[in-house]
PDB file of C-alpha atoms in Angstrom:
ATOM      1  CA  MET A   1     -21.964  35.574  22.326  1.00 92.00           C
ATOM      2  CA  ARG A   2     -18.705  35.369  20.420  1.00 94.00           C
ATOM      3  CA  THR A   3     -17.502  37.539  17.560  1.00 95.00           C
ATOM      4  CA  VAL A   4     -16.539  36.045  14.229  1.00 95.00           C
ATOM      5  CA  ARG A   5     -12.851  36.437  15.064  1.00 95.00           C
ATOM      6  CA  GLU A   6     -13.303  34.679  18.393  1.00 96.00           C
ATOM      7  CA  VAL A   7     -15.115  31.815  16.678  1.00 96.00           C
ATOM      8  CA  SER A   8     -12.369  31.687  14.062  1.00 95.00           C
ATOM      9  CA  ARG A   9      -9.693  31.275  16.732  1.00 95.00           C
ATOM     10  CA  LEU A  10     -11.748  28.765  18.712  1.00 95.00           C
ATOM     11  CA  ALA A  11     -12.731  26.524  15.789  1.00 94.00           C
ATOM     12  CA  LYS A  12      -9.480  26.928  13.815  1.00 93.00           C
ATOM     13  CA  VAL A  13     -11.302  28.076  10.681  1.00 93.00           C
ATOM     14  CA  SER A  14     -10.695  31.321   8.851  1.00 94.00           C
ATOM     15  CA  VAL A  15     -12.926  34.373   9.148  1.00 94.00           C
ATOM     16  CA  ARG A  16     -13.352  34.182   5.390  1.00 93.00           C
ATOM     17  CA  THR A  17     -14.722  30.639   5.716  1.00 93.00           C
ATOM     18  CA  LEU A  18     -17.230  31.742   8.338  1.00 95.00           C
ATOM     19  CA  HIS A  19     -18.319  34.603   6.088  1.00 94.00           C
ATOM     20  CA  TYR A  20     -18.767  32.104   3.236  1.00 92.00           C
ATOM     21  CA  TYR A  21     -20.804  29.748   5.424  1.00 93.00           C
ATOM     22  CA  ASP A  22     -23.044  32.710   6.240  1.00 93.00           C
ATOM     23  CA  ALA A  23     -23.392  33.676   2.572  1.00 90.00           C
ATOM     24  CA  ILE A  24     -24.540  30.193   1.511  1.00 87.00           C
ATOM     25  CA  GLY A  25     -26.874  29.760   4.471  1.00 89.00           C
ATOM     26  CA  LEU A  26     -24.856  26.980   6.082  1.00 91.00           C
ATOM     27  CA  LEU A  27     -24.037  28.817   9.318  1.00 95.00           C
ATOM     28  CA  LYS A  28     -25.855  32.066   9.951  1.00 94.00           C
ATOM     29  CA  PRO A  29     -24.709  34.252  12.864  1.00 95.00           C
ATOM     30  CA  THR A  30     -27.113  34.378  15.794  1.00 95.00           C
ATOM     31  CA  GLN A  31     -27.145  38.147  15.650  1.00 94.00           C
ATOM     32  CA  VAL A  32     -25.748  40.923  13.500  1.00 93.00           C
ATOM     33  CA  THR A  33     -25.136  44.187  15.344  1.00 91.00           C
ATOM     34  CA  GLY A  34     -26.090  47.591  14.022  1.00 90.00           C
ATOM     35  CA  ALA A  35     -22.453  48.048  13.046  1.00 89.00           C
ATOM     36  CA  GLY A  36     -22.568  44.824  11.008  1.00 89.00           C
ATOM     37  CA  TYR A  37     -20.615  42.582  13.399  1.00 91.00           C
ATOM     38  CA  ARG A  38     -21.560  38.890  13.387  1.00 94.00           C
ATOM     39  CA  LEU A  39     -22.173  37.272  16.775  1.00 95.00           C
ATOM     40  CA  TYR A  40     -22.521  33.543  17.489  1.00 96.00           C
ATOM     41  CA  ASP A  41     -24.126  31.800  20.482  1.00 96.00           C
ATOM     42  CA  ASP A  42     -23.562  28.238  21.756  1.00 94.00           C
ATOM     43  CA  ALA A  43     -26.230  26.789  19.432  1.00 93.00           C
ATOM     44  CA  ALA A  44     -24.388  28.234  16.436  1.00 95.00           C
ATOM     45  CA  LEU A  45     -21.117  26.788  17.717  1.00 96.00           C
ATOM     46  CA  ARG A  46     -22.709  23.346  18.066  1.00 93.00           C
ATOM     47  CA  ARG A  47     -23.892  23.595  14.461  1.00 94.00           C
ATOM     48  CA  LEU A  48     -20.382  24.627  13.396  1.00 95.00           C
ATOM     49  CA  GLN A  49     -18.968  21.594  15.195  1.00 93.00           C
ATOM     50  CA  SER A  50     -21.357  19.326  13.259  1.00 91.00           C
ATOM     51  CA  ILE A  51     -20.375  21.045  10.014  1.00 93.00           C
ATOM     52  CA  LEU A  52     -16.678  20.506  10.680  1.00 93.00           C
ATOM     53  CA  LEU A  53     -17.202  16.848  11.548  1.00 89.00           C
ATOM     54  CA  PHE A  54     -19.059  16.277   8.294  1.00 87.00           C
ATOM     55  CA  ARG A  55     -16.333  18.174   6.426  1.00 88.00           C
ATOM     56  CA  GLU A  56     -13.689  15.877   7.928  1.00 86.00           C
ATOM     57  CA  LEU A  57     -15.742  13.032   6.462  1.00 83.00           C
ATOM     58  CA  GLN A  58     -15.602  14.818   3.074  1.00 79.00           C
ATOM     59  CA  PHE A  59     -19.302  15.620   2.805  1.00 81.00           C
ATOM     60  CA  PRO A  60     -19.927  18.510   0.355  1.00 79.00           C
ATOM     61  CA  LEU A  61     -21.208  21.730   1.909  1.00 83.00           C
ATOM     62  CA  LYS A  62     -24.493  21.536   0.037  1.00 77.00           C
ATOM     63  CA  GLU A  63     -25.197  18.092   1.479  1.00 76.00           C
ATOM     64  CA  ILE A  64     -24.223  19.206   4.983  1.00 84.00           C
ATOM     65  CA  ARG A  65     -26.693  22.082   4.768  1.00 84.00           C
ATOM     66  CA  ALA A  66     -29.464  19.719   3.596  1.00 77.00           C
ATOM     67  CA  ILE A  67     -28.705  17.300   6.435  1.00 80.00           C
ATOM     68  CA  LEU A  68     -28.582  19.913   9.194  1.00 84.00           C
ATOM     69  CA  ASP A  69     -31.684  21.720   7.917  1.00 81.00           C
ATOM     70  CA  SER A  70     -33.782  18.548   7.652  1.00 75.00           C
ATOM     71  CA  PRO A  71     -36.815  18.839   9.956  1.00 66.00           C
ATOM     72  CA  HIS A  72     -36.138  15.251  11.015  1.00 68.00           C
ATOM     73  CA  PHE A  73     -32.486  15.854  11.906  1.00 75.00           C
ATOM     74  CA  GLU A  74     -31.582  14.367  15.301  1.00 77.00           C
ATOM     75  CA  PRO A  75     -28.141  15.529  16.540  1.00 80.00           C
ATOM     76  CA  GLU A  76     -27.611  12.546  18.852  1.00 82.00           C
ATOM     77  CA  LYS A  77     -28.311   9.967  16.133  1.00 79.00           C
ATOM     78  CA  ALA A  78     -26.281  11.943  13.613  1.00 79.00           C
ATOM     79  CA  LEU A  79     -23.347  12.002  16.035  1.00 82.00           C
ATOM     80  CA  SER A  80     -23.516   8.215  16.357  1.00 84.00           C
ATOM     81  CA  GLN A  81     -23.323   7.972  12.572  1.00 81.00           C
ATOM     82  CA  GLN A  82     -20.410  10.408  12.469  1.00 84.00           C
ATOM     83  CA  ILE A  83     -18.563   8.288  15.049  1.00 87.00           C
ATOM     84  CA  LYS A  84     -19.173   5.153  12.964  1.00 85.00           C
ATOM     85  CA  LEU A  85     -17.918   6.904   9.827  1.00 85.00           C
ATOM     86  CA  LEU A  86     -14.843   8.227  11.637  1.00 87.00           C
ATOM     87  CA  GLU A  87     -14.102   4.718  12.924  1.00 89.00           C
ATOM     88  CA  LEU A  88     -14.367   3.324   9.390  1.00 86.00           C
ATOM     89  CA  GLN A  89     -12.135   6.108   8.106  1.00 86.00           C
ATOM     90  CA  TYR A  90      -9.636   5.459  10.921  1.00 88.00           C
ATOM     91  CA  ARG A  91      -9.556   1.761  10.057  1.00 88.00           C
ATOM     92  CA  HIS A  92      -9.100   2.554   6.367  1.00 86.00           C
ATOM     93  CA  ILE A  93      -6.161   4.873   7.101  1.00 89.00           C
ATOM     94  CA  GLY A  94      -4.638   2.200   9.352  1.00 90.00           C
ATOM     95  CA  GLU A  95      -4.844  -0.330   6.518  1.00 88.00           C
ATOM     96  CA  LEU A  96      -3.158   2.123   4.142  1.00 88.00           C
ATOM     97  CA  ILE A  97      -0.348   2.747   6.668  1.00 91.00           C
ATOM     98  CA  ALA A  98       0.124  -1.018   7.087  1.00 89.00           C
ATOM     99  CA  LEU A  99       0.309  -1.415   3.304  1.00 86.00           C
ATOM    100  CA  ALA A 100       2.859   1.392   2.954  1.00 88.00           C
ATOM    101  CA  ARG A 101       5.020  -0.181   5.674  1.00 88.00           C
ATOM    102  CA  LYS A 102       4.810  -3.569   3.976  1.00 85.00           C
ATOM    103  CA  ILE A 103       5.917  -2.034   0.678  1.00 85.00           C
ATOM    104  CA  GLN A 104       8.767  -0.328   2.535  1.00 85.00           C
ATOM    105  CA  LYS A 105       9.797  -3.653   4.076  1.00 83.00           C
ATOM    106  CA  GLU A 106       9.277  -5.909   1.051  1.00 81.00           C
ATOM    107  CA  GLY A 107      10.429  -3.441  -1.577  1.00 78.00           C
ATOM    108  CA  VAL A 108       8.630  -1.322  -4.132  1.00 68.00           C
ATOM    109  CA  GLY A 109       7.950  -4.425  -6.219  1.00 70.00           C
ATOM    110  CA  PHE A 110       5.397  -5.613  -3.680  1.00 71.00           C
ATOM    111  CA  MET A 111       1.783  -5.127  -4.756  1.00 66.00           C
ATOM    112  CA  GLY A 112      -1.409  -5.239  -2.696  1.00 71.00           C
ATOM    113  CA  PHE A 113      -4.659  -3.446  -3.376  1.00 74.00           C
ATOM    114  CA  GLU A 114      -7.071  -4.634  -0.683  1.00 77.00           C
ATOM    115  CA  ALA A 115      -6.319  -1.594   1.481  1.00 74.00           C
ATOM    116  CA  PHE A 116      -7.789   0.706  -1.179  1.00 77.00           C
ATOM    117  CA  ASP A 117     -11.245  -0.842  -0.825  1.00 76.00           C
ATOM    118  CA  LYS A 118     -13.597   1.844   0.567  1.00 73.00           C
ATOM    119  CA  THR A 119     -16.838  -0.003  -0.172  1.00 74.00           C
ATOM    120  CA  GLU A 120     -18.032  -0.223   3.433  1.00 73.00           C
ATOM    121  CA  LEU A 121     -17.146   3.398   4.173  1.00 73.00           C
ATOM    122  CA  GLU A 122     -18.866   4.696   1.046  1.00 75.00           C
ATOM    123  CA  ARG A 123     -21.934   2.536   1.653  1.00 72.00           C
ATOM    124  CA  TYR A 124     -22.338   3.899   5.169  1.00 69.00           C
ATOM    125  CA  LYS A 125     -21.832   7.464   3.933  1.00 71.00           C
ATOM    126  CA  ALA A 126     -24.541   6.887   1.333  1.00 71.00           C
ATOM    127  CA  GLU A 127     -26.879   5.563   4.016  1.00 70.00           C
ATOM    128  CA  THR A 128     -26.192   8.670   6.114  1.00 69.00           C
ATOM    129  CA  ARG A 129     -27.034  10.908   3.170  1.00 64.00           C
ATOM    130  CA  GLN A 130     -30.235   9.013   2.546  1.00 63.00           C
ATOM    131  CA  ARG A 131     -31.229   9.090   6.220  1.00 62.00           C
ATOM    132  CA  TRP A 132     -30.843  12.830   6.721  1.00 60.00           C
ATOM    133  CA  GLY A 133     -30.641  14.391   3.285  1.00 55.00           C
ATOM    134  CA  THR A 134     -33.718  12.913   1.632  1.00 53.00           C
ATOM    135  CA  THR A 135     -36.179  12.284   4.458  1.00 55.00           C
ATOM    136  CA  ALA A 136     -38.774  14.552   2.836  1.00 60.00           C
ATOM    137  CA  ALA A 137     -38.323  12.717  -0.457  1.00 61.00           C
ATOM    138  CA  TYR A 138     -38.992   9.361   1.166  1.00 58.00           C
ATOM    139  CA  ALA A 139     -42.071  10.769   2.875  1.00 60.00           C
ATOM    140  CA  GLU A 140     -43.266  11.891  -0.547  1.00 63.00           C
ATOM    141  CA  TYR A 141     -42.447   8.456  -1.957  1.00 60.00           C
ATOM    142  CA  GLU A 142     -44.450   6.704   0.757  1.00 60.00           C
ATOM    143  CA  GLN A 143     -47.422   8.995   0.140  1.00 67.00           C
ATOM    144  CA  ARG A 144     -47.332   8.289  -3.578  1.00 71.00           C
ATOM    145  CA  ALA A 145     -46.911   4.555  -2.972  1.00 68.00           C
ATOM    146  CA  GLN A 146     -50.085   4.510  -0.885  1.00 69.00           C
ATOM    147  CA  GLN A 147     -51.979   6.036  -3.797  1.00 75.00           C
ATOM    148  CA  GLN A 148     -50.564   3.546  -6.299  1.00 75.00           C
ATOM    149  CA  GLY A 149     -51.533  -0.080  -6.623  1.00 74.00           C
ATOM    150  CA  GLU A 150     -49.058  -2.946  -6.525  1.00 75.00           C
ATOM    151  CA  ALA A 151     -49.318  -3.330 -10.295  1.00 79.00           C
ATOM    152  CA  ASP A 152     -48.496   0.367 -10.771  1.00 81.00           C
ATOM    153  CA  GLN A 153     -45.422   0.098  -8.555  1.00 79.00           C
ATOM    154  CA  GLN A 154     -44.236  -2.983 -10.401  1.00 84.00           C
ATOM    155  CA  GLU A 155     -44.671  -1.206 -13.724  1.00 89.00           C
ATOM    156  CA  ILE A 156     -42.666   1.797 -12.471  1.00 88.00           C
ATOM    157  CA  SER A 157     -39.903  -0.540 -11.296  1.00 88.00           C
ATOM    158  CA  CYS A 158     -39.786  -2.241 -14.698  1.00 90.00           C
ATOM    159  CA  ARG A 159     -39.662   1.097 -16.496  1.00 93.00           C
ATOM    160  CA  LEU A 160     -36.839   2.253 -14.202  1.00 93.00           C
ATOM    161  CA  MET A 161     -34.836  -0.887 -14.960  1.00 94.00           C
ATOM    162  CA  ALA A 162     -35.479  -0.305 -18.668  1.00 94.00           C
ATOM    163  CA  ARG A 163     -33.827   3.108 -18.305  1.00 94.00           C
ATOM    164  CA  PHE A 164     -30.785   1.496 -16.715  1.00 95.00           C
ATOM    165  CA  ALA A 165     -30.718  -0.998 -19.605  1.00 95.00           C
ATOM    166  CA  GLU A 166     -30.662   1.927 -22.040  1.00 95.00           C
ATOM    167  CA  MET A 167     -27.724   3.441 -20.171  1.00 95.00           C
ATOM    168  CA  GLY A 168     -25.976   0.076 -20.190  1.00 94.00           C
ATOM    169  CA  ARG A 169     -26.012   0.152 -23.980  1.00 95.00           C
ATOM    170  CA  LEU A 170     -24.102   3.451 -23.786  1.00 94.00           C
ATOM    171  CA  SER A 171     -21.478   2.186 -21.339  1.00 91.00           C
ATOM    172  CA  GLN A 172     -18.767   2.066 -24.024  1.00 92.00           C
ATOM    173  CA  GLN A 173     -19.052   5.836 -24.353  1.00 94.00           C
ATOM    174  CA  GLN A 174     -17.615   8.369 -21.949  1.00 95.00           C
ATOM    175  CA  PRO A 175     -19.855   9.253 -18.949  1.00 95.00           C
ATOM    176  CA  GLU A 176     -19.692  12.916 -19.983  1.00 95.00           C
ATOM    177  CA  SER A 177     -20.940  12.187 -23.534  1.00 96.00           C
ATOM    178  CA  ALA A 178     -24.053  14.053 -24.634  1.00 95.00           C
ATOM    179  CA  ALA A 179     -26.015  10.814 -24.965  1.00 95.00           C
ATOM    180  CA  ALA A 180     -25.137   9.682 -21.439  1.00 95.00           C
ATOM    181  CA  GLN A 181     -25.939  13.089 -19.957  1.00 95.00           C
ATOM    182  CA  GLU A 182     -29.311  13.150 -21.729  1.00 96.00           C
ATOM    183  CA  LYS A 183     -30.109   9.766 -20.165  1.00 96.00           C
ATOM    184  CA  VAL A 184     -29.183  11.064 -16.706  1.00 96.00           C
ATOM    185  CA  ALA A 185     -31.498  14.047 -17.136  1.00 96.00           C
ATOM    186  CA  ALA A 186     -34.257  11.689 -18.290  1.00 95.00           C
ATOM    187  CA  LEU A 187     -33.633   9.454 -15.265  1.00 95.00           C
ATOM    188  CA  GLN A 188     -33.980  12.441 -12.926  1.00 94.00           C
ATOM    189  CA  ARG A 189     -37.256  13.431 -14.576  1.00 94.00           C
ATOM    190  CA  PHE A 190     -38.557   9.867 -14.379  1.00 93.00           C
ATOM    191  CA  ILE A 191     -37.850   9.616 -10.634  1.00 91.00           C
ATOM    192  CA  THR A 192     -39.498  12.997 -10.019  1.00 91.00           C
ATOM    193  CA  GLU A 193     -42.594  12.098 -12.046  1.00 90.00           C
ATOM    194  CA  ASN A 194     -43.049   8.618 -10.607  1.00 87.00           C
ATOM    195  CA  CYS A 195     -41.391   8.387  -7.174  1.00 82.00           C
ATOM    196  CA  TYR A 196     -40.432  11.648  -5.427  1.00 82.00           C
ATOM    197  CA  THR A 197     -38.966  15.034  -6.226  1.00 83.00           C
ATOM    198  CA  CYS A 198     -35.432  14.163  -7.310  1.00 87.00           C
ATOM    199  CA  THR A 199     -33.327  17.242  -6.640  1.00 85.00           C
ATOM    200  CA  ASP A 200     -29.738  17.442  -7.852  1.00 87.00           C
ATOM    201  CA  GLU A 201     -28.546  16.678  -4.313  1.00 82.00           C
ATOM    202  CA  ILE A 202     -30.730  13.572  -4.105  1.00 83.00           C
ATOM    203  CA  LEU A 203     -29.637  12.450  -7.565  1.00 88.00           C
ATOM    204  CA  LYS A 204     -25.994  12.755  -6.521  1.00 87.00           C
ATOM    205  CA  GLY A 205     -26.664  10.603  -3.456  1.00 82.00           C
ATOM    206  CA  LEU A 206     -28.480   8.014  -5.564  1.00 85.00           C
ATOM    207  CA  GLY A 207     -25.567   7.857  -7.988  1.00 89.00           C
ATOM    208  CA  GLU A 208     -23.220   7.044  -5.140  1.00 84.00           C
ATOM    209  CA  MET A 209     -25.586   4.422  -3.735  1.00 79.00           C
ATOM    210  CA  TYR A 210     -25.836   2.697  -7.113  1.00 86.00           C
ATOM    211  CA  THR A 211     -22.281   1.443  -6.608  1.00 85.00           C
ATOM    212  CA  ALA A 212     -21.953   1.542  -2.805  1.00 74.00           C
ATOM    213  CA  ASP A 213     -25.001  -0.645  -2.143  1.00 71.00           C
ATOM    214  CA  PRO A 214     -24.331  -4.181  -3.479  1.00 75.00           C
ATOM    215  CA  ARG A 215     -28.051  -4.872  -3.937  1.00 76.00           C
ATOM    216  CA  MET A 216     -28.567  -1.793  -6.074  1.00 81.00           C
ATOM    217  CA  ARG A 217     -25.388  -2.416  -8.016  1.00 87.00           C
ATOM    218  CA  ASP A 218     -26.363  -6.011  -8.805  1.00 88.00           C
ATOM    219  CA  SER A 219     -29.905  -5.048  -9.864  1.00 89.00           C
ATOM    220  CA  ILE A 220     -28.662  -2.335 -12.210  1.00 93.00           C
ATOM    221  CA  ASP A 221     -25.970  -4.592 -13.649  1.00 94.00           C
ATOM    222  CA  ARG A 222     -28.569  -7.302 -14.292  1.00 93.00           C
ATOM    223  CA  ALA A 223     -30.658  -4.769 -16.207  1.00 93.00           C
ATOM    224  CA  GLY A 224     -27.897  -3.228 -18.293  1.00 94.00           C
ATOM    225  CA  GLY A 225     -24.977  -5.633 -18.140  1.00 94.00           C
ATOM    226  CA  GLU A 226     -21.888  -5.777 -15.954  1.00 93.00           C
ATOM    227  CA  GLY A 227     -20.445  -2.358 -15.220  1.00 94.00           C
ATOM    228  CA  THR A 228     -23.693  -0.482 -15.863  1.00 95.00           C
ATOM    229  CA  ALA A 229     -24.057   0.671 -12.247  1.00 93.00           C
ATOM    230  CA  ALA A 230     -20.530   2.102 -12.268  1.00 94.00           C
ATOM    231  CA  PHE A 231     -21.183   3.853 -15.598  1.00 96.00           C
ATOM    232  CA  VAL A 232     -24.487   5.326 -14.387  1.00 96.00           C
ATOM    233  CA  SER A 233     -22.828   6.486 -11.155  1.00 94.00           C
ATOM    234  CA  GLN A 234     -20.024   8.208 -13.092  1.00 95.00           C
ATOM    235  CA  ALA A 235     -22.465   9.831 -15.528  1.00 96.00           C
ATOM    236  CA  ILE A 236     -24.575  11.158 -12.637  1.00 95.00           C
ATOM    237  CA  ALA A 237     -21.455  12.535 -10.940  1.00 93.00           C
ATOM    238  CA  VAL A 238     -20.534  14.439 -14.120  1.00 94.00           C
ATOM    239  CA  TYR A 239     -24.096  15.725 -14.472  1.00 94.00           C
ATOM    240  CA  CYS A 240     -24.288  16.938 -10.872  1.00 91.00           C
ATOM    241  CA  ARG A 241     -20.858  18.596 -10.976  1.00 89.00           C
ATOM    242  CA  SER A 242     -22.034  20.583 -13.963  1.00 87.00           C
ATOM    243  CA  ARG A 243     -25.260  21.550 -12.195  1.00 85.00           C
ATOM    244  CA  PHE A 244     -23.475  22.536  -8.975  1.00 78.00           C
ATOM    245  CA  LYS A 245     -20.680  24.442 -10.684  1.00 71.00           C
ATOM    246  CA  SER A 246     -22.598  27.697 -10.965  1.00 53.00           C
ATOM    247  CA  THR A 247     -23.353  27.738  -7.209  1.00 53.00           C
ATOM    248  CA  GLY A 248     -19.701  27.588  -6.132  1.00 52.00           C
ATOM    249  CA  ILE A 249     -20.627  25.005  -3.449  1.00 51.00           C
ATOM    250  CA  ASN A 250     -18.368  21.940  -3.136  1.00 51.00           C
TER     251      ASN A 250
END
């Protein structure tokens, strides 16, 4: 067992951070002594290591908690995904360094924007969220799908696309506009009523996938016009930030 200060020194995170992780249920100490001292065993340290890896990949704490607490979470498979994400991030940083050096060599008048493309990285991050963060939701979806006929599923799909078309007609407004936010709330209710329980965390992940996954993006843009997927994604991000704000979780 290690004390909170020992873990702090070992993991290079502050005691205050460890206390916060405990408070939000992300990393609970293995034992709390009668005097109130937090103690951590090797299993807790392994969880902390996973948390820190996901944090390096810029996953929000709330999503990390959902991933690690999933009953279907498999550490070995998750580690493989983390390695893939780190490799993509490493490649992206390398491309940015190469661009900066080219600008330095050619002069500040040189312009190139390919290195800023994070599509592949964001798509893989979205897939990771979907794999670990919403497993229960997909199980619920599959159960509902078995109870529905093919015609019912097709009707639900058409109604979902109609909602995206409605949001496309609002795309000239700001994503944070009242009208856009009302449509996001209606979209969340629709998914919950017809597909699976769409929590705020799941909705956030869906919003990111709407632009990261080319198939989703193209389908939504066909329904609502070019740029609809990006608008919906931005509106969902605003909605979820507002919902998460009161929790203090990033």
